[in-house]
């Protein structure tokens, strides 16, 4: 199958840390992407992982475990502007992107 | 400024009236793609193009057509729109997938309503 699973919605507090998980099930794998999408706007690129491990980019980090079909996006020092949907997408063996439905992150003061 | 543009941004039409949504990119990208986004379903790929005159079906191609006569343009055509094509549409472009520069750049979206 080509299922991408991520939580529908999460809530966190300003200044805190939140981890958004993503699991995928495909026979071929060519990388895992995370995109941010504010309501009514286009998705924008956050990260790309193709090897196992943690990639850190400022307040945002992304982790991949290929053997477990698992990734997470870690957001630190949350700000109100981080309220958005976070989309996980897996690039399959044909180099096509399979998208999850997205996780809506709500930040409370 | 590097960008992907789409027109129109909003469109309300009636069943059966042919329409075209244009997409243009100025980054010299070979790869272009059309998606639709519906609540709870995430992005679903309609068609994609690896280069000029090369197009392929994505996951949900029924009811849509595309063409790629020039590298920068990738219009989406609905020959006979139906209400189930009411959706938010995104065009995206990138360098060829799998060549190490896989970031997709998205247009601003076209919100289509078919009555």
PDB file of C-alpha atoms in Angstrom:
ATOM      1  CA  UNK A   1       0.000   0.000   0.000  1.00  0.00           C
ATOM      2  CA  UNK A   2       0.879   3.668  -0.161  1.00  0.00           C
ATOM      3  CA  UNK A   3      -0.660   4.978   3.043  1.00  0.00           C
ATOM      4  CA  UNK A   4       0.765   8.029   4.731  1.00  0.00           C
ATOM      5  CA  UNK A   5      -0.535   8.422   8.263  1.00  0.00           C
ATOM      6  CA  UNK A   6      -0.237  11.502  10.421  1.00  0.00           C
ATOM      7  CA  UNK A   7      -2.443  12.889  13.200  1.00  0.00           C
ATOM      8  CA  UNK A   8      -5.312  15.078  12.076  1.00  0.00           C
ATOM      9  CA  UNK A   9      -4.834  17.795  14.663  1.00  0.00           C
ATOM     10  CA  UNK A  10      -2.495  18.717  17.520  1.00  0.00           C
ATOM     11  CA  UNK A  11      -2.504  21.520  20.056  1.00  0.00           C
ATOM     12  CA  UNK A  12       0.548  23.020  21.750  1.00  0.00           C
ATOM     13  CA  UNK A  13       1.488  26.053  23.815  1.00  0.00           C
ATOM     14  CA  UNK A  14       3.554  29.001  22.663  1.00  0.00           C
ATOM     15  CA  UNK A  15       7.200  28.511  23.623  1.00  0.00           C
ATOM     16  CA  UNK A  16       6.869  24.732  23.968  1.00  0.00           C
ATOM     17  CA  UNK A  17       8.075  21.839  21.782  1.00  0.00           C
ATOM     18  CA  UNK A  18       5.840  19.660  19.602  1.00  0.00           C
ATOM     19  CA  UNK A  19       6.559  16.488  17.619  1.00  0.00           C
ATOM     20  CA  UNK A  20       4.420  15.581  14.611  1.00  0.00           C
ATOM     21  CA  UNK A  21       4.718  11.946  13.558  1.00  0.00           C
ATOM     22  CA  UNK A  22       4.321  10.425  10.131  1.00  0.00           C
ATOM     23  CA  UNK A  23       4.327   6.781   9.100  1.00  0.00           C
ATOM     24  CA  UNK A  24       4.430   5.463   5.576  1.00  0.00           C
ATOM     25  CA  UNK A  25       4.064   2.086   3.917  1.00  0.00           C
ATOM     26  CA  UNK A  26       5.517   1.699   0.471  1.00  0.00           C
ATOM     27  CA  UNK A  27       7.700  -0.868  -1.238  1.00  0.00           C
ATOM     28  CA  UNK A  28       9.938   1.790  -2.755  1.00  0.00           C
ATOM     29  CA  UNK A  29      11.345   4.864  -1.074  1.00  0.00           C
ATOM     30  CA  UNK A  30      13.185   7.895  -2.377  1.00  0.00           C
ATOM     31  CA  UNK A  31      12.863  10.379   0.433  1.00  0.00           C
ATOM     32  CA  UNK A  32      10.486  11.955   2.909  1.00  0.00           C
ATOM     33  CA  UNK A  33       9.371  15.590   2.763  1.00  0.00           C
ATOM     34  CA  UNK A  34       7.742  17.948   5.221  1.00  0.00           C
ATOM     35  CA  UNK A  35       5.843  21.015   4.039  1.00  0.00           C
ATOM     36  CA  UNK A  36       4.091  23.788   5.953  1.00  0.00           C
ATOM     37  CA  UNK A  37       0.772  25.153   4.760  1.00  0.00           C
ATOM     38  CA  UNK A  38      -0.966  28.142   6.281  1.00  0.00           C
ATOM     39  CA  UNK A  39      -4.722  28.270   5.818  1.00  0.00           C
ATOM     40  CA  UNK A  40      -5.653  29.311   2.283  1.00  0.00           C
ATOM     41  CA  UNK A  41      -2.044  29.400   1.121  1.00  0.00           C
ATOM     42  CA  UNK A  42       0.289  27.179  -0.871  1.00  0.00           C
ATOM     43  CA  UNK A  43       2.499  24.562   0.819  1.00  0.00           C
ATOM     44  CA  UNK A  44       6.096  25.635   1.423  1.00  0.00           C
ATOM     45  CA  UNK A  45       9.075  23.316   1.764  1.00  0.00           C
ATOM     46  CA  UNK A  46      10.477  22.607   5.237  1.00  0.00           C
ATOM     47  CA  UNK A  47      12.705  19.542   5.019  1.00  0.00           C
ATOM     48  CA  UNK A  48      13.810  16.513   3.040  1.00  0.00           C
ATOM     49  CA  UNK A  49      15.236  13.302   4.531  1.00  0.00           C
ATOM     50  CA  UNK A  50      16.542  10.379   2.526  1.00  0.00           C
ATOM     51  CA  UNK A  51      18.976   8.888   5.062  1.00  0.00           C
ATOM     52  CA  UNK A  52      18.258   7.792   8.616  1.00  0.00           C
ATOM     53  CA  UNK A  53      18.805  10.317  11.341  1.00  0.00           C
ATOM     54  CA  UNK A  54      18.000  13.832  12.439  1.00  0.00           C
ATOM     55  CA  UNK A  55      18.327  16.926  10.262  1.00  0.00           C
ATOM     56  CA  UNK A  56      18.229  20.206  12.148  1.00  0.00           C
ATOM     57  CA  UNK A  57      17.300  23.547  10.631  1.00  0.00           C
ATOM     58  CA  UNK A  58      16.918  26.277  13.211  1.00  0.00           C
ATOM     59  CA  UNK A  59      13.788  25.702  15.282  1.00  0.00           C
ATOM     60  CA  UNK A  60      12.676  22.860  13.032  1.00  0.00           C
ATOM     61  CA  UNK A  61      14.183  19.357  12.885  1.00  0.00           C
ATOM     62  CA  UNK A  62      13.139  16.280  10.944  1.00  0.00           C
ATOM     63  CA  UNK A  63      13.927  12.662  11.731  1.00  0.00           C
ATOM     64  CA  UNK A  64      13.754   9.563   9.556  1.00  0.00           C
ATOM     65  CA  UNK A  65      13.895   5.836  10.258  1.00  0.00           C
ATOM     66  CA  UNK A  66      13.632   3.929   6.988  1.00  0.00           C
ATOM     67  CA  UNK A  67      13.463   0.515   8.647  1.00  0.00           C
ATOM     68  CA  UNK A  68      10.423   1.605  10.653  1.00  0.00           C
ATOM     69  CA  UNK A  69       8.767   3.655   7.892  1.00  0.00           C
ATOM     70  CA  UNK A  70       8.653   6.541  10.330  1.00  0.00           C
ATOM     71  CA  UNK A  71       9.450  10.221  10.380  1.00  0.00           C
ATOM     72  CA  UNK A  72       8.765  13.106  12.695  1.00  0.00           C
ATOM     73  CA  UNK A  73       8.933  16.875  12.513  1.00  0.00           C
ATOM     74  CA  UNK A  74      10.061  18.571  15.711  1.00  0.00           C
ATOM     75  CA  UNK A  75       9.204  22.215  16.264  1.00  0.00           C
ATOM     76  CA  UNK A  76      10.930  24.024  19.150  1.00  0.00           C
ATOM     77  CA  UNK A  77      10.215  27.376  20.810  1.00  0.00           C
ATOM     78  CA  UNK A  78       6.785  27.473  19.235  1.00  0.00           C
ATOM     79  CA  UNK A  79       5.516  30.795  17.990  1.00  0.00           C
ATOM     80  CA  UNK A  80       1.965  31.784  17.143  1.00  0.00           C
ATOM     81  CA  UNK A  81       2.939  32.009  13.464  1.00  0.00           C
ATOM     82  CA  UNK A  82       3.682  28.253  13.530  1.00  0.00           C
ATOM     83  CA  UNK A  83      -0.063  27.616  13.584  1.00  0.00           C
ATOM     84  CA  UNK A  84      -0.523  25.842  10.258  1.00  0.00           C
ATOM     85  CA  UNK A  85      -0.975  22.433   8.699  1.00  0.00           C
ATOM     86  CA  UNK A  86       2.114  20.265   8.334  1.00  0.00           C
ATOM     87  CA  UNK A  87       2.163  17.900   5.387  1.00  0.00           C
ATOM     88  CA  UNK A  88       4.221  14.731   5.236  1.00  0.00           C
ATOM     89  CA  UNK A  89       4.988  13.353   1.760  1.00  0.00           C
ATOM     90  CA  UNK A  90       6.891  10.284   0.671  1.00  0.00           C
ATOM     91  CA  UNK A  91       8.642  10.040  -2.683  1.00  0.00           C
ATOM     92  CA  UNK A  92       8.036   6.574  -4.040  1.00  0.00           C
ATOM     93  CA  UNK A  93      10.078   4.335  -6.308  1.00  0.00           C
ATOM     94  CA  UNK A  94       8.747   6.189  -9.374  1.00  0.00           C
ATOM     95  CA  UNK A  95       9.779   9.533  -7.867  1.00  0.00           C
ATOM     96  CA  UNK A  96       6.151  10.515  -7.350  1.00  0.00           C
ATOM     97  CA  UNK A  97       5.041  12.188  -4.142  1.00  0.00           C
ATOM     98  CA  UNK A  98       2.445  10.480  -1.961  1.00  0.00           C
ATOM     99  CA  UNK A  99       0.933  12.989   0.445  1.00  0.00           C
ATOM    100  CA  UNK A 100      -0.530  12.596   3.888  1.00  0.00           C
ATOM    101  CA  UNK A 101      -3.729  14.472   4.747  1.00  0.00           C
ATOM    102  CA  UNK A 102      -1.780  16.896   6.942  1.00  0.00           C
ATOM    103  CA  UNK A 103      -1.658  17.709  10.644  1.00  0.00           C
ATOM    104  CA  UNK A 104      -3.330  20.915  11.755  1.00  0.00           C
ATOM    105  CA  UNK A 105      -1.236  22.442  14.533  1.00  0.00           C
ATOM    106  CA  UNK A 106      -2.972  24.876  16.862  1.00  0.00           C
ATOM    107  CA  UNK A 107      -0.750  27.066  19.044  1.00  0.00           C
ATOM    108  CA  UNK A 108      -2.269  28.546  22.184  1.00  0.00           C
ATOM    109  CA  UNK A 109      -0.805  31.490  24.108  1.00  0.00           C
TER     110      UNK A 109
ATOM    111  CA  UNK B   1      11.581  36.760  -8.303  1.00  0.00           C
ATOM    112  CA  UNK B   2      11.350  32.980  -8.681  1.00  0.00           C
ATOM    113  CA  UNK B   3       7.723  31.997  -8.672  1.00  0.00           C
ATOM    114  CA  UNK B   4       4.881  29.844  -9.917  1.00  0.00           C
ATOM    115  CA  UNK B   5       1.799  31.750 -11.011  1.00  0.00           C
ATOM    116  CA  UNK B   6      -1.722  30.476 -11.537  1.00  0.00           C
ATOM    117  CA  UNK B   7      -4.770  32.118 -13.039  1.00  0.00           C
ATOM    118  CA  UNK B   8      -7.495  32.598 -12.148  1.00  0.00           C
ATOM    119  CA  UNK B   9      -7.173  32.481  -8.363  1.00  0.00           C
ATOM    120  CA  UNK B  10     -10.921  32.054  -7.895  1.00  0.00           C
ATOM    121  CA  UNK B  11     -13.510  30.756 -10.330  1.00  0.00           C
ATOM    122  CA  UNK B  12     -17.186  29.926 -10.064  1.00  0.00           C
ATOM    123  CA  UNK B  13     -18.621  28.176 -13.097  1.00  0.00           C
ATOM    124  CA  UNK B  14     -21.459  25.902 -14.136  1.00  0.00           C
ATOM    125  CA  UNK B  15     -21.530  22.236 -15.055  1.00  0.00           C
ATOM    126  CA  UNK B  16     -20.294  21.519 -18.558  1.00  0.00           C
ATOM    127  CA  UNK B  17     -18.697  24.860 -19.347  1.00  0.00           C
ATOM    128  CA  UNK B  18     -15.112  24.254 -20.482  1.00  0.00           C
ATOM    129  CA  UNK B  19     -12.428  26.067 -18.524  1.00  0.00           C
ATOM    130  CA  UNK B  20      -8.654  26.354 -18.396  1.00  0.00           C
ATOM    131  CA  UNK B  21      -6.482  27.151 -15.406  1.00  0.00           C
ATOM    132  CA  UNK B  22      -3.092  28.460 -16.433  1.00  0.00           C
ATOM    133  CA  UNK B  23       0.198  27.769 -14.678  1.00  0.00           C
ATOM    134  CA  UNK B  24       3.537  29.370 -15.423  1.00  0.00           C
ATOM    135  CA  UNK B  25       6.965  29.135 -13.765  1.00  0.00           C
ATOM    136  CA  UNK B  26      10.080  31.223 -14.320  1.00  0.00           C
ATOM    137  CA  UNK B  27      12.661  28.871 -12.761  1.00  0.00           C
ATOM    138  CA  UNK B  28      13.382  26.786 -15.881  1.00  0.00           C
ATOM    139  CA  UNK B  29      12.088  23.679 -14.100  1.00  0.00           C
ATOM    140  CA  UNK B  30      11.604  20.529 -16.155  1.00  0.00           C
ATOM    141  CA  UNK B  31       9.065  18.946 -13.817  1.00  0.00           C
ATOM    142  CA  UNK B  32       5.567  20.384 -13.362  1.00  0.00           C
ATOM    143  CA  UNK B  33       2.549  18.956 -11.657  1.00  0.00           C
ATOM    144  CA  UNK B  34      -1.104  19.641 -10.871  1.00  0.00           C
ATOM    145  CA  UNK B  35      -2.741  18.729  -7.567  1.00  0.00           C
ATOM    146  CA  UNK B  36      -6.161  19.055  -6.062  1.00  0.00           C
ATOM    147  CA  UNK B  37      -6.641  19.468  -2.341  1.00  0.00           C
ATOM    148  CA  UNK B  38      -9.849  18.475  -0.578  1.00  0.00           C
ATOM    149  CA  UNK B  39     -10.552  18.524   3.173  1.00  0.00           C
ATOM    150  CA  UNK B  40      -9.331  15.384   4.912  1.00  0.00           C
ATOM    151  CA  UNK B  41      -7.759  13.938   1.764  1.00  0.00           C
ATOM    152  CA  UNK B  42      -4.525  15.819   1.379  1.00  0.00           C
ATOM    153  CA  UNK B  43      -2.950  16.663  -1.946  1.00  0.00           C
ATOM    154  CA  UNK B  44      -3.754  14.321  -4.820  1.00  0.00           C
ATOM    155  CA  UNK B  45      -1.824  14.478  -8.032  1.00  0.00           C
ATOM    156  CA  UNK B  46      -3.862  14.940 -11.218  1.00  0.00           C
ATOM    157  CA  UNK B  47      -1.221  15.046 -13.943  1.00  0.00           C
ATOM    158  CA  UNK B  48       2.493  15.653 -14.120  1.00  0.00           C
ATOM    159  CA  UNK B  49       5.035  16.467 -16.790  1.00  0.00           C
ATOM    160  CA  UNK B  50       8.697  15.519 -16.795  1.00  0.00           C
ATOM    161  CA  UNK B  51       9.507  17.887 -19.676  1.00  0.00           C
ATOM    162  CA  UNK B  52       8.113  19.545 -22.798  1.00  0.00           C
ATOM    163  CA  UNK B  53       5.651  17.309 -24.671  1.00  0.00           C
ATOM    164  CA  UNK B  54       5.864  14.636 -21.922  1.00  0.00           C
ATOM    165  CA  UNK B  55       2.825  14.277 -19.672  1.00  0.00           C
ATOM    166  CA  UNK B  56       1.581  11.437 -17.458  1.00  0.00           C
ATOM    167  CA  UNK B  57      -1.472  10.676 -15.376  1.00  0.00           C
ATOM    168  CA  UNK B  58      -1.307  11.051 -11.635  1.00  0.00           C
ATOM    169  CA  UNK B  59      -3.685   9.508  -9.141  1.00  0.00           C
ATOM    170  CA  UNK B  60      -6.903  11.297 -10.144  1.00  0.00           C
ATOM    171  CA  UNK B  61      -6.710  12.225 -13.870  1.00  0.00           C
ATOM    172  CA  UNK B  62     -10.357  11.572 -14.823  1.00  0.00           C
ATOM    173  CA  UNK B  63     -12.099  14.676 -16.130  1.00  0.00           C
ATOM    174  CA  UNK B  64      -8.894  16.632 -16.673  1.00  0.00           C
ATOM    175  CA  UNK B  65      -6.462  17.296 -19.521  1.00  0.00           C
ATOM    176  CA  UNK B  66      -3.087  18.990 -19.615  1.00  0.00           C
ATOM    177  CA  UNK B  67      -0.572  20.091 -22.203  1.00  0.00           C
ATOM    178  CA  UNK B  68       3.104  21.010 -22.089  1.00  0.00           C
ATOM    179  CA  UNK B  69       4.004  22.829 -25.288  1.00  0.00           C
ATOM    180  CA  UNK B  70       6.518  25.110 -23.585  1.00  0.00           C
ATOM    181  CA  UNK B  71       8.748  24.493 -20.601  1.00  0.00           C
ATOM    182  CA  UNK B  72       7.328  27.325 -18.517  1.00  0.00           C
ATOM    183  CA  UNK B  73       3.593  26.657 -19.008  1.00  0.00           C
ATOM    184  CA  UNK B  74       1.420  23.762 -17.908  1.00  0.00           C
ATOM    185  CA  UNK B  75      -2.305  24.540 -18.269  1.00  0.00           C
ATOM    186  CA  UNK B  76      -5.023  22.390 -16.699  1.00  0.00           C
ATOM    187  CA  UNK B  77      -8.136  21.916 -18.829  1.00  0.00           C
ATOM    188  CA  UNK B  78     -11.558  20.815 -17.651  1.00  0.00           C
ATOM    189  CA  UNK B  79     -13.504  19.999 -20.819  1.00  0.00           C
ATOM    190  CA  UNK B  80     -16.839  19.467 -19.049  1.00  0.00           C
ATOM    191  CA  UNK B  81     -16.571  20.405 -15.373  1.00  0.00           C
ATOM    192  CA  UNK B  82     -18.801  18.685 -12.839  1.00  0.00           C
ATOM    193  CA  UNK B  83     -19.604  19.573  -9.208  1.00  0.00           C
ATOM    194  CA  UNK B  84     -17.235  16.873  -7.884  1.00  0.00           C
ATOM    195  CA  UNK B  85     -14.371  18.891  -9.375  1.00  0.00           C
ATOM    196  CA  UNK B  86     -15.046  21.688  -6.928  1.00  0.00           C
ATOM    197  CA  UNK B  87     -11.736  21.890  -5.122  1.00  0.00           C
ATOM    198  CA  UNK B  88      -8.571  23.854  -4.430  1.00  0.00           C
ATOM    199  CA  UNK B  89      -6.026  23.329  -7.195  1.00  0.00           C
ATOM    200  CA  UNK B  90      -2.278  23.789  -6.971  1.00  0.00           C
ATOM    201  CA  UNK B  91       0.334  23.820  -9.677  1.00  0.00           C
ATOM    202  CA  UNK B  92       3.909  22.959  -8.672  1.00  0.00           C
ATOM    203  CA  UNK B  93       7.294  22.836 -10.361  1.00  0.00           C
ATOM    204  CA  UNK B  94      10.741  21.486  -9.558  1.00  0.00           C
ATOM    205  CA  UNK B  95      13.905  20.140 -11.082  1.00  0.00           C
ATOM    206  CA  UNK B  96      13.595  16.478 -12.132  1.00  0.00           C
ATOM    207  CA  UNK B  97      12.726  14.270  -9.138  1.00  0.00           C
ATOM    208  CA  UNK B  98      15.541  12.107  -7.872  1.00  0.00           C
ATOM    209  CA  UNK B  99      18.335  14.416  -8.974  1.00  0.00           C
ATOM    210  CA  UNK B 100      19.001  15.897  -5.574  1.00  0.00           C
ATOM    211  CA  UNK B 101      16.999  19.122  -5.903  1.00  0.00           C
ATOM    212  CA  UNK B 102      13.531  17.825  -5.226  1.00  0.00           C
ATOM    213  CA  UNK B 103      11.899  20.813  -3.556  1.00  0.00           C
ATOM    214  CA  UNK B 104       8.572  21.556  -5.176  1.00  0.00           C
ATOM    215  CA  UNK B 105       7.535  25.160  -5.568  1.00  0.00           C
ATOM    216  CA  UNK B 106       3.801  25.696  -5.439  1.00  0.00           C
ATOM    217  CA  UNK B 107       1.622  28.292  -7.074  1.00  0.00           C
ATOM    218  CA  UNK B 108      -0.815  30.274  -4.916  1.00  0.00           C
ATOM    219  CA  UNK B 109      -3.761  27.992  -5.681  1.00  0.00           C
ATOM    220  CA  UNK B 110      -7.009  28.248  -7.644  1.00  0.00           C
ATOM    221  CA  UNK B 111     -10.254  27.802  -5.799  1.00  0.00           C
ATOM    222  CA  UNK B 112     -12.786  26.354  -8.242  1.00  0.00           C
ATOM    223  CA  UNK B 113     -16.509  25.983  -7.610  1.00  0.00           C
ATOM    224  CA  UNK B 114     -18.653  24.105 -10.141  1.00  0.00           C
ATOM    225  CA  UNK B 115     -22.378  24.630  -9.705  1.00  0.00           C
TER     226      UNK B 115
END
